[in-house]
C-alpha cells in the first residue's frame, strides 16, 4: 500500500466472504424479505414482492452498476407470479439495437445505456449484454430460482443445482455503463444520478478502477457517485477489485462504500495431471472437453525454460521470462520457441505478476502448444473459472517441484506424460467459505464461450469480486428490509461487526498460500448469514463525518463541495489532521504512525438496537504481543432513555512496531456479541 492507503487500508476496506448465496437465508427469511418489499436493481434493479402489489413505503434494493447490460431472455429474469410494477419506480426501458421495451417485464423493469461522444462505442449502445458480466451479476443478485442449472447441463454436469439470486423476489433494472474498451466516468456518474432519482435504497456496484489508478479515496467516478448516493441515504456496495491478494491492490476504498472482496467456496474443479510414471497430481481448472486416460491423450511435456527462444543480436531472452512463459512484446523476439512448443504441454511458473495468466496461456496456445500446467499457489483456486475453457491445470508449487524433478530425472521421456482433464466437483476443506470464486450464474446466448460443436451454455462460472459484491448487497437488503429506517452506516456496521474470522471448518481463515489471514486479507471477516439480522449494537457515521474525513486528508471545503451534493454550511474542523481519521465512528479501528513508546486514544459511540432496552455490554480485548489496550469504561449500561454510549480505547506501544499488528475489542451482553477489529502500525 502507498501513502494513506497503507495507513488506513483496513479503515477503508471490508473484505467480506460469504457462503454460497443459496445459504443466505432460509425459506422463511426469504419470504419475510419478500413480504417487506425488498427490490433489486442491476445498476441496478428495483425489486418487489412477488406476492402482491407494492406500497410506496416499501424499501428497494439496487443491485449492480452493470458492466455489460443484460440478456433479458435468460430464465433467471422471468416475471411469473410477480405483481404490478411499483408506483415509486421512475425509471425507463430504453430501446436500442437488439433491445426493445418489450424485453422489460415485471421482473426486469428498467434498462438504460449511456453515450459518451469521446468514446467510439457505437456497437455497445444498447442495454443488451453481449459479454456476460452484467447478466451474470444481475442473476446472482436477484435471479429467480432456476432448477437444474449447471455448466452445460447433463452432458457435463458441472455445478449442478438450483440457481437462485440473493433476492429472488426483487425486480431488476440495468444501467449499462461500460464498453469493450472501458467505462467512461461520464457514464458512471450519469448512471448514479439516474439510479438515485429512480428511488432505490441499495446500490451494488461491480466495477472499479485498478488500485494503481485510484488517486485518493474520493476522486474516482464511483467514489463521487457513491458519496452522492450515501448522502441521500442509499447504501452502496462495491467490488474491491481483482488485483489482489497483495497489499496496495484494493479498489473502491472510500469509507462511505461497503467494499467487498472475494473468497473461495467449498467446491473445487479438479483436473488431474498424470506423469509417465503414473504419478498423479490434482490440479484445478475446468476444460472444454473431457479426456479419458488413453494412449491418444498422451502428449510430450516441456518446461518453459527448456523452450526458451533464441532471441536476436539486440535482445537476449532471460531465463526468468522463459520459466514464467511471459509473452513479451511485439518489439522483441518471442520468449518461447514455437518449434519447441508445438504439440506439447508446457510447464509454466507464475512468479512474475507483470503478466496475467491468460496472457501466458495465450502465448503457448498461439504457438501450437497443447496446454499448460501452471505452477502457482496464490491464485490457484481462481484458476477453475479465470482460465475458463482453456486447456490448463493449476498445481501447487510443491507439486510443481515434483513435476520439474521428474522432467530432470533420467527416467523422463519426452512422450511420457499424459494430461487428463477429467473434472468433477470435489468437496474439500476450503481456505474460506465464500461467494466469489467459481460462481455459477446465468449467461447470455452468445458464442464467445461456447464449446466446440456445442451451443452456448445457459449458465457459466465466473470468479472475482464482481461475483461477491451482489451477494453482500442481498444481505444488506435483508437488513434494510428488517430495519427500514437504518442508515447506510448502520447497515455496514451490522454486516461488519457480526462477521466471523473462522471458516466453515471452525478453523482460522487462511490465504491462498495457506498462511493465517489477517484483516488486511478479509477486513472484518467472513459474513455470517443471520448475524446482521440479530445484533445488539451498531456504530453510525453520517455525511458530515465523511466530509470531515476528506478534511483530515488535507482537502478544504472549496474542494470538497466539488464532490458533495449537500454541504449544509459545512466547514472543516480547525484541529484536522490525518491522526483524527481514527476517530471516525467506524465499525473497525485503524491507528497509524506509532513512534516509540506512546499512547493513542480512540473514541467510539455504540447504539443499542437489540431487543433488550435495559442491558449491560462488557468489553473484552484481544491485544497483540507487546501492546497494552485499555477500554474505558469496560461496561456500557443502556436503558430505555439511554440508547447511545461512548467509550475510549487507549493503545500503548512499548516500542516502535516493526510490523502492522491486529486485534479486536468485543462487547457482549450474554445474548449478543459485537466485535470491532483493529490494526496498529508505525
Short mmCIF file of C-alpha atoms in Angstrom, two decimals, residues 237-529:
data_model
loop_
_atom_site.label_atom_id
_atom_site.label_comp_id
_atom_site.label_asym_id
_atom_site.label_seq_id
_atom_site.Cartn_x
_atom_site.Cartn_y
_atom_site.Cartn_z
CA UNK A 237 -21.84 -1.92 -2.06
CA UNK A 238 -18.77 -2.10 -4.32
CA UNK A 239 -16.37 -4.76 -5.56
CA UNK A 240 -12.87 -4.49 -4.10
CA UNK A 241 -11.14 -5.21 -7.42
CA UNK A 242 -9.31 -8.26 -8.69
CA UNK A 243 -5.68 -7.16 -8.37
CA UNK A 244 -5.10 -8.90 -5.01
CA UNK A 245 -4.35 -10.58 -2.77
CA UNK A 246 -1.27 -8.40 -2.27
CA UNK A 247 -1.04 -5.12 -0.41
CA UNK A 248 -1.95 -1.96 -2.21
CA UNK A 249 -4.40 -3.69 -4.55
CA UNK A 250 -7.72 -2.56 -3.09
CA UNK A 251 -10.11 -0.55 -5.26
CA UNK A 252 -13.15 1.45 -4.15
CA UNK A 253 -11.53 2.44 -0.85
CA UNK A 254 -13.78 5.29 0.28
CA UNK A 255 -15.16 4.82 3.82
CA UNK A 256 -18.72 5.58 2.73
CA UNK A 257 -18.60 2.49 0.49
CA UNK A 258 -19.11 -1.08 1.70
CA UNK A 259 -16.16 -2.72 -0.09
CA UNK A 260 -16.36 -6.46 -0.80
CA UNK A 261 -13.60 -8.97 -1.50
CA UNK A 262 -13.95 -12.46 -2.93
CA UNK A 263 -13.01 -15.77 -1.37
CA UNK A 264 -13.42 -19.44 -2.18
CA UNK A 265 -16.39 -21.76 -1.87
CA UNK A 266 -16.31 -25.35 -0.61
CA UNK A 267 -16.00 -26.95 -4.02
CA UNK A 268 -13.07 -27.49 -6.35
CA UNK A 269 -12.97 -28.28 -10.04
CA UNK A 270 -10.26 -30.92 -10.17
CA UNK A 271 -8.15 -31.55 -13.25
CA UNK A 272 -5.67 -34.43 -13.00
CA UNK A 273 -2.11 -34.25 -14.24
CA UNK A 274 -0.63 -37.73 -14.71
CA UNK A 275 3.05 -38.30 -15.45
CA UNK A 276 4.57 -41.14 -17.41
CA UNK A 277 5.41 -42.98 -14.19
CA UNK A 278 1.71 -42.66 -13.26
CA UNK A 279 2.31 -40.08 -10.55
CA UNK A 280 -0.93 -38.15 -10.20
CA UNK A 281 -1.43 -34.53 -9.16
CA UNK A 282 -4.73 -32.81 -8.51
CA UNK A 283 -4.75 -29.54 -10.38
CA UNK A 284 -7.59 -27.05 -10.59
CA UNK A 285 -9.30 -25.99 -13.80
CA UNK A 286 -12.25 -26.81 -15.97
CA UNK A 287 -11.78 -27.90 -19.53
CA UNK A 288 -13.63 -27.66 -22.82
CA UNK A 289 -13.50 -31.43 -23.30
CA UNK A 290 -13.33 -34.44 -21.00
CA UNK A 291 -10.35 -36.51 -21.98
CA UNK A 292 -10.00 -40.07 -20.82
CA UNK A 293 -6.70 -41.74 -19.86
CA UNK A 294 -5.88 -43.42 -23.15
CA UNK A 295 -2.72 -43.54 -25.23
CA UNK A 296 -4.29 -40.96 -27.51
CA UNK A 297 -4.36 -38.47 -24.63
CA UNK A 298 -0.59 -38.61 -24.07
CA UNK A 299 1.35 -35.52 -25.03
CA UNK A 300 5.00 -34.55 -24.84
CA UNK A 301 5.95 -32.37 -21.89
CA UNK A 302 8.35 -29.42 -21.84
CA UNK A 303 9.42 -26.90 -19.22
CA UNK A 304 9.15 -23.24 -20.19
CA UNK A 305 12.85 -22.73 -19.53
CA UNK A 306 13.71 -25.56 -21.93
CA UNK A 307 11.55 -23.91 -24.59
CA UNK A 308 13.35 -20.58 -24.33
CA UNK A 309 13.62 -18.65 -27.56
CA UNK A 310 16.99 -17.76 -29.08
CA UNK A 311 16.45 -14.00 -29.10
CA UNK A 312 18.46 -11.99 -31.60
CA UNK A 313 21.52 -9.82 -31.88
CA UNK A 314 19.90 -6.99 -29.93
CA UNK A 315 17.77 -8.84 -27.40
CA UNK A 316 18.57 -11.72 -25.06
CA UNK A 317 15.79 -13.85 -23.63
CA UNK A 318 16.08 -14.07 -19.85
CA UNK A 319 15.65 -17.43 -18.08
CA UNK A 320 13.15 -15.84 -15.71
CA UNK A 321 10.87 -14.84 -18.60
CA UNK A 322 11.07 -18.30 -20.15
CA UNK A 323 10.28 -20.11 -16.88
CA UNK A 324 7.21 -17.89 -16.48
CA UNK A 325 6.17 -18.23 -20.15
CA UNK A 326 5.95 -14.46 -20.37
CA UNK A 327 4.51 -13.24 -23.66
CA UNK A 328 6.93 -10.38 -24.15
CA UNK A 329 6.07 -7.58 -26.59
CA UNK A 330 5.79 -7.09 -30.32
CA UNK A 331 9.07 -5.19 -30.36
CA UNK A 332 11.13 -8.16 -29.22
CA UNK A 333 11.56 -11.78 -30.33
CA UNK A 334 9.20 -14.34 -28.76
CA UNK A 335 10.15 -15.53 -25.28
CA UNK A 336 9.43 -19.15 -26.20
CA UNK A 337 10.47 -21.12 -29.27
CA UNK A 338 7.43 -22.05 -31.34
CA UNK A 339 9.12 -25.20 -32.68
CA UNK A 340 9.68 -26.48 -29.15
CA UNK A 341 6.12 -25.72 -28.01
CA UNK A 342 4.22 -27.22 -30.92
CA UNK A 343 2.25 -30.33 -29.93
CA UNK A 344 3.47 -30.26 -26.32
CA UNK A 345 2.17 -29.41 -22.87
CA UNK A 346 4.23 -26.64 -21.30
CA UNK A 347 5.02 -26.29 -17.59
CA UNK A 348 4.92 -22.57 -16.72
CA UNK A 349 5.68 -20.89 -13.43
CA UNK A 350 3.75 -17.87 -12.22
CA UNK A 351 6.19 -15.94 -10.06
CA UNK A 352 6.08 -12.89 -12.35
CA UNK A 353 2.87 -10.91 -11.93
CA UNK A 354 3.54 -8.37 -14.67
CA UNK A 355 1.54 -10.60 -16.99
CA UNK A 356 -1.85 -12.20 -16.48
CA UNK A 357 -2.15 -15.95 -16.52
CA UNK A 358 -4.45 -15.69 -19.51
CA UNK A 359 -1.66 -13.96 -21.44
CA UNK A 360 0.78 -16.75 -20.68
CA UNK A 361 -1.72 -19.36 -21.76
CA UNK A 362 -2.48 -17.46 -24.94
CA UNK A 363 1.17 -17.29 -26.00
CA UNK A 364 1.59 -21.05 -25.55
CA UNK A 365 -1.58 -21.96 -27.43
CA UNK A 366 -0.98 -19.44 -30.22
CA UNK A 367 2.41 -21.02 -30.88
CA UNK A 368 0.99 -24.51 -31.27
CA UNK A 369 1.12 -25.73 -27.68
CA UNK A 370 -1.45 -28.26 -26.48
CA UNK A 371 -1.93 -26.86 -22.99
CA UNK A 372 -0.31 -25.52 -19.84
CA UNK A 373 0.48 -26.90 -16.42
CA UNK A 374 0.64 -23.77 -14.30
CA UNK A 375 2.68 -23.77 -11.10
CA UNK A 376 1.04 -21.26 -8.75
CA UNK A 377 -0.20 -21.04 -5.17
CA UNK A 378 -1.80 -17.62 -4.57
CA UNK A 379 -4.35 -17.60 -7.40
CA UNK A 380 -4.70 -21.35 -7.88
CA UNK A 381 -8.24 -21.53 -6.54
CA UNK A 382 -9.35 -18.88 -9.01
CA UNK A 383 -7.96 -20.95 -11.88
CA UNK A 384 -11.07 -23.04 -12.31
CA UNK A 385 -13.02 -20.14 -13.76
CA UNK A 386 -10.43 -17.48 -14.56
CA UNK A 387 -8.94 -19.74 -17.24
CA UNK A 388 -12.41 -20.63 -18.45
CA UNK A 389 -12.44 -23.35 -21.09
CA UNK A 390 -8.71 -23.26 -21.79
CA UNK A 391 -6.56 -26.41 -21.61
CA UNK A 392 -4.84 -25.63 -18.34
CA UNK A 393 -4.35 -27.19 -14.93
CA UNK A 394 -3.06 -25.19 -11.97
CA UNK A 395 -0.96 -27.16 -9.49
CA UNK A 396 0.68 -26.12 -6.24
CA UNK A 397 4.31 -25.04 -6.05
CA UNK A 398 5.19 -28.17 -4.06
CA UNK A 399 3.62 -30.38 -6.76
CA UNK A 400 5.37 -28.26 -9.37
CA UNK A 401 8.71 -29.08 -7.77
CA UNK A 402 7.95 -32.80 -8.17
CA UNK A 403 6.93 -32.35 -11.80
CA UNK A 404 10.13 -30.44 -12.57
CA UNK A 405 12.19 -33.09 -10.75
CA UNK A 406 10.54 -35.71 -12.95
CA UNK A 407 11.41 -33.73 -16.07
CA UNK A 408 15.05 -33.59 -14.94
CA UNK A 409 15.19 -37.26 -13.96
CA UNK A 410 16.84 -39.97 -16.02
CA UNK A 411 13.50 -41.78 -16.35
CA UNK A 412 11.88 -38.85 -18.09
CA UNK A 413 10.94 -39.37 -21.70
CA UNK A 414 9.63 -36.69 -24.00
CA UNK A 415 6.35 -38.50 -24.58
CA UNK A 416 5.92 -39.90 -21.10
CA UNK A 417 3.30 -37.52 -19.78
CA UNK A 418 -0.37 -37.52 -20.42
CA UNK A 419 -2.73 -34.86 -19.27
CA UNK A 420 -6.11 -35.97 -18.07
CA UNK A 421 -8.63 -33.19 -17.87
CA UNK A 422 -11.38 -35.16 -16.19
CA UNK A 423 -13.27 -32.73 -13.98
CA UNK A 424 -15.66 -33.18 -11.14
CA UNK A 425 -16.97 -31.44 -8.06
CA UNK A 426 -14.57 -32.11 -5.20
CA UNK A 427 -15.75 -31.19 -1.71
CA UNK A 428 -12.67 -30.24 0.30
CA UNK A 429 -11.62 -28.28 3.33
CA UNK A 430 -11.59 -24.80 1.80
CA UNK A 431 -9.46 -21.85 2.76
CA UNK A 432 -12.65 -19.95 3.38
CA UNK A 433 -16.31 -20.42 2.50
CA UNK A 434 -17.26 -17.58 0.19
CA UNK A 435 -19.15 -16.49 -2.86
CA UNK A 436 -16.52 -15.00 -5.10
CA UNK A 437 -14.86 -17.97 -6.82
CA UNK A 438 -16.48 -20.38 -9.29
CA UNK A 439 -19.91 -18.78 -9.04
CA UNK A 440 -22.50 -20.31 -11.36
CA UNK A 441 -25.00 -17.85 -12.81
CA UNK A 442 -27.00 -17.29 -15.97
CA UNK A 443 -25.14 -16.49 -19.21
CA UNK A 444 -26.14 -14.71 -22.44
CA UNK A 445 -26.78 -16.76 -25.54
CA UNK A 446 -23.59 -15.67 -27.32
CA UNK A 447 -20.94 -17.80 -28.98
CA UNK A 448 -17.92 -16.33 -27.16
CA UNK A 449 -17.79 -19.09 -24.54
CA UNK A 450 -19.40 -21.92 -26.48
CA UNK A 451 -17.60 -25.24 -26.52
CA UNK A 452 -16.55 -26.69 -29.83
CA UNK A 453 -19.54 -28.13 -31.69
CA UNK A 454 -21.91 -27.07 -28.90
CA UNK A 455 -24.42 -24.30 -28.37
CA UNK A 456 -23.53 -21.54 -25.90
CA UNK A 457 -24.05 -22.51 -22.23
CA UNK A 458 -27.12 -21.20 -20.41
CA UNK A 459 -25.09 -20.88 -17.19
CA UNK A 460 -21.45 -20.05 -16.68
CA UNK A 461 -18.86 -19.94 -13.90
CA UNK A 462 -17.01 -16.73 -13.10
CA UNK A 463 -14.69 -15.59 -10.31
CA UNK A 464 -13.91 -12.19 -8.86
CA UNK A 465 -15.12 -9.52 -6.50
CA UNK A 466 -17.83 -8.68 -9.05
CA UNK A 467 -19.38 -12.01 -8.12
CA UNK A 468 -19.18 -11.48 -4.35
CA UNK A 469 -20.48 -7.91 -4.47
CA UNK A 470 -24.13 -8.77 -5.30
CA UNK A 471 -24.13 -11.41 -2.56
CA UNK A 472 -23.32 -8.77 0.03
CA UNK A 473 -25.94 -6.46 -1.46
CA UNK A 474 -28.52 -9.16 -0.82
CA UNK A 475 -27.54 -9.30 2.86
CA UNK A 476 -27.74 -5.51 3.00
CA UNK A 477 -31.23 -5.72 1.50
CA UNK A 478 -32.29 -8.19 4.16
CA UNK A 479 -31.04 -5.84 6.88
CA UNK A 480 -32.76 -2.87 5.26
CA UNK A 481 -35.97 -4.86 4.99
CA UNK A 482 -35.94 -5.61 8.72
CA UNK A 483 -34.71 -2.20 9.84
CA UNK A 484 -36.39 0.22 7.44
CA UNK A 485 -35.06 3.45 8.98
CA UNK A 486 -31.42 2.39 9.27
CA UNK A 487 -28.75 4.50 7.61
CA UNK A 488 -26.12 3.09 5.21
CA UNK A 489 -23.52 3.16 8.01
CA UNK A 490 -25.83 1.23 10.35
CA UNK A 491 -26.26 -1.48 7.72
CA UNK A 492 -22.50 -1.59 7.14
CA UNK A 493 -21.90 -1.85 10.89
CA UNK A 494 -24.35 -4.74 11.20
CA UNK A 495 -22.54 -6.67 8.48
CA UNK A 496 -19.01 -5.93 9.70
CA UNK A 497 -19.38 -6.38 13.45
CA UNK A 498 -21.15 -9.73 13.08
CA UNK A 499 -18.54 -11.18 10.72
CA UNK A 500 -16.56 -14.32 11.57
CA UNK A 501 -12.81 -14.87 11.45
CA UNK A 502 -13.09 -18.64 11.10
CA UNK A 503 -14.02 -20.75 8.09
CA UNK A 504 -16.76 -23.35 7.82
CA UNK A 505 -14.46 -25.93 9.46
CA UNK A 506 -14.19 -23.67 12.56
CA UNK A 507 -10.51 -23.10 11.80
CA UNK A 508 -8.83 -19.72 11.22
CA UNK A 509 -9.38 -18.26 7.77
CA UNK A 510 -6.30 -18.77 5.61
CA UNK A 511 -4.87 -17.14 2.50
CA UNK A 512 -4.35 -18.86 -0.84
CA UNK A 513 -0.83 -19.83 0.22
CA UNK A 514 -2.08 -21.43 3.44
CA UNK A 515 -0.96 -18.79 5.96
CA UNK A 516 -3.38 -17.46 8.55
CA UNK A 517 -5.24 -14.47 7.11
CA UNK A 518 -5.37 -11.06 8.75
CA UNK A 519 -7.78 -8.10 8.48
CA UNK A 520 -5.65 -6.89 5.57
CA UNK A 521 -6.87 -10.01 3.75
CA UNK A 522 -10.52 -10.18 4.81
CA UNK A 523 -11.31 -6.91 6.59
CA UNK A 524 -13.91 -7.60 9.27
CA UNK A 525 -14.03 -11.29 8.36
CA UNK A 526 -16.42 -13.75 6.82
CA UNK A 527 -20.01 -12.66 6.66
CA UNK A 528 -22.48 -14.58 8.77
CA UNK A 529 -25.82 -15.07 7.08
#
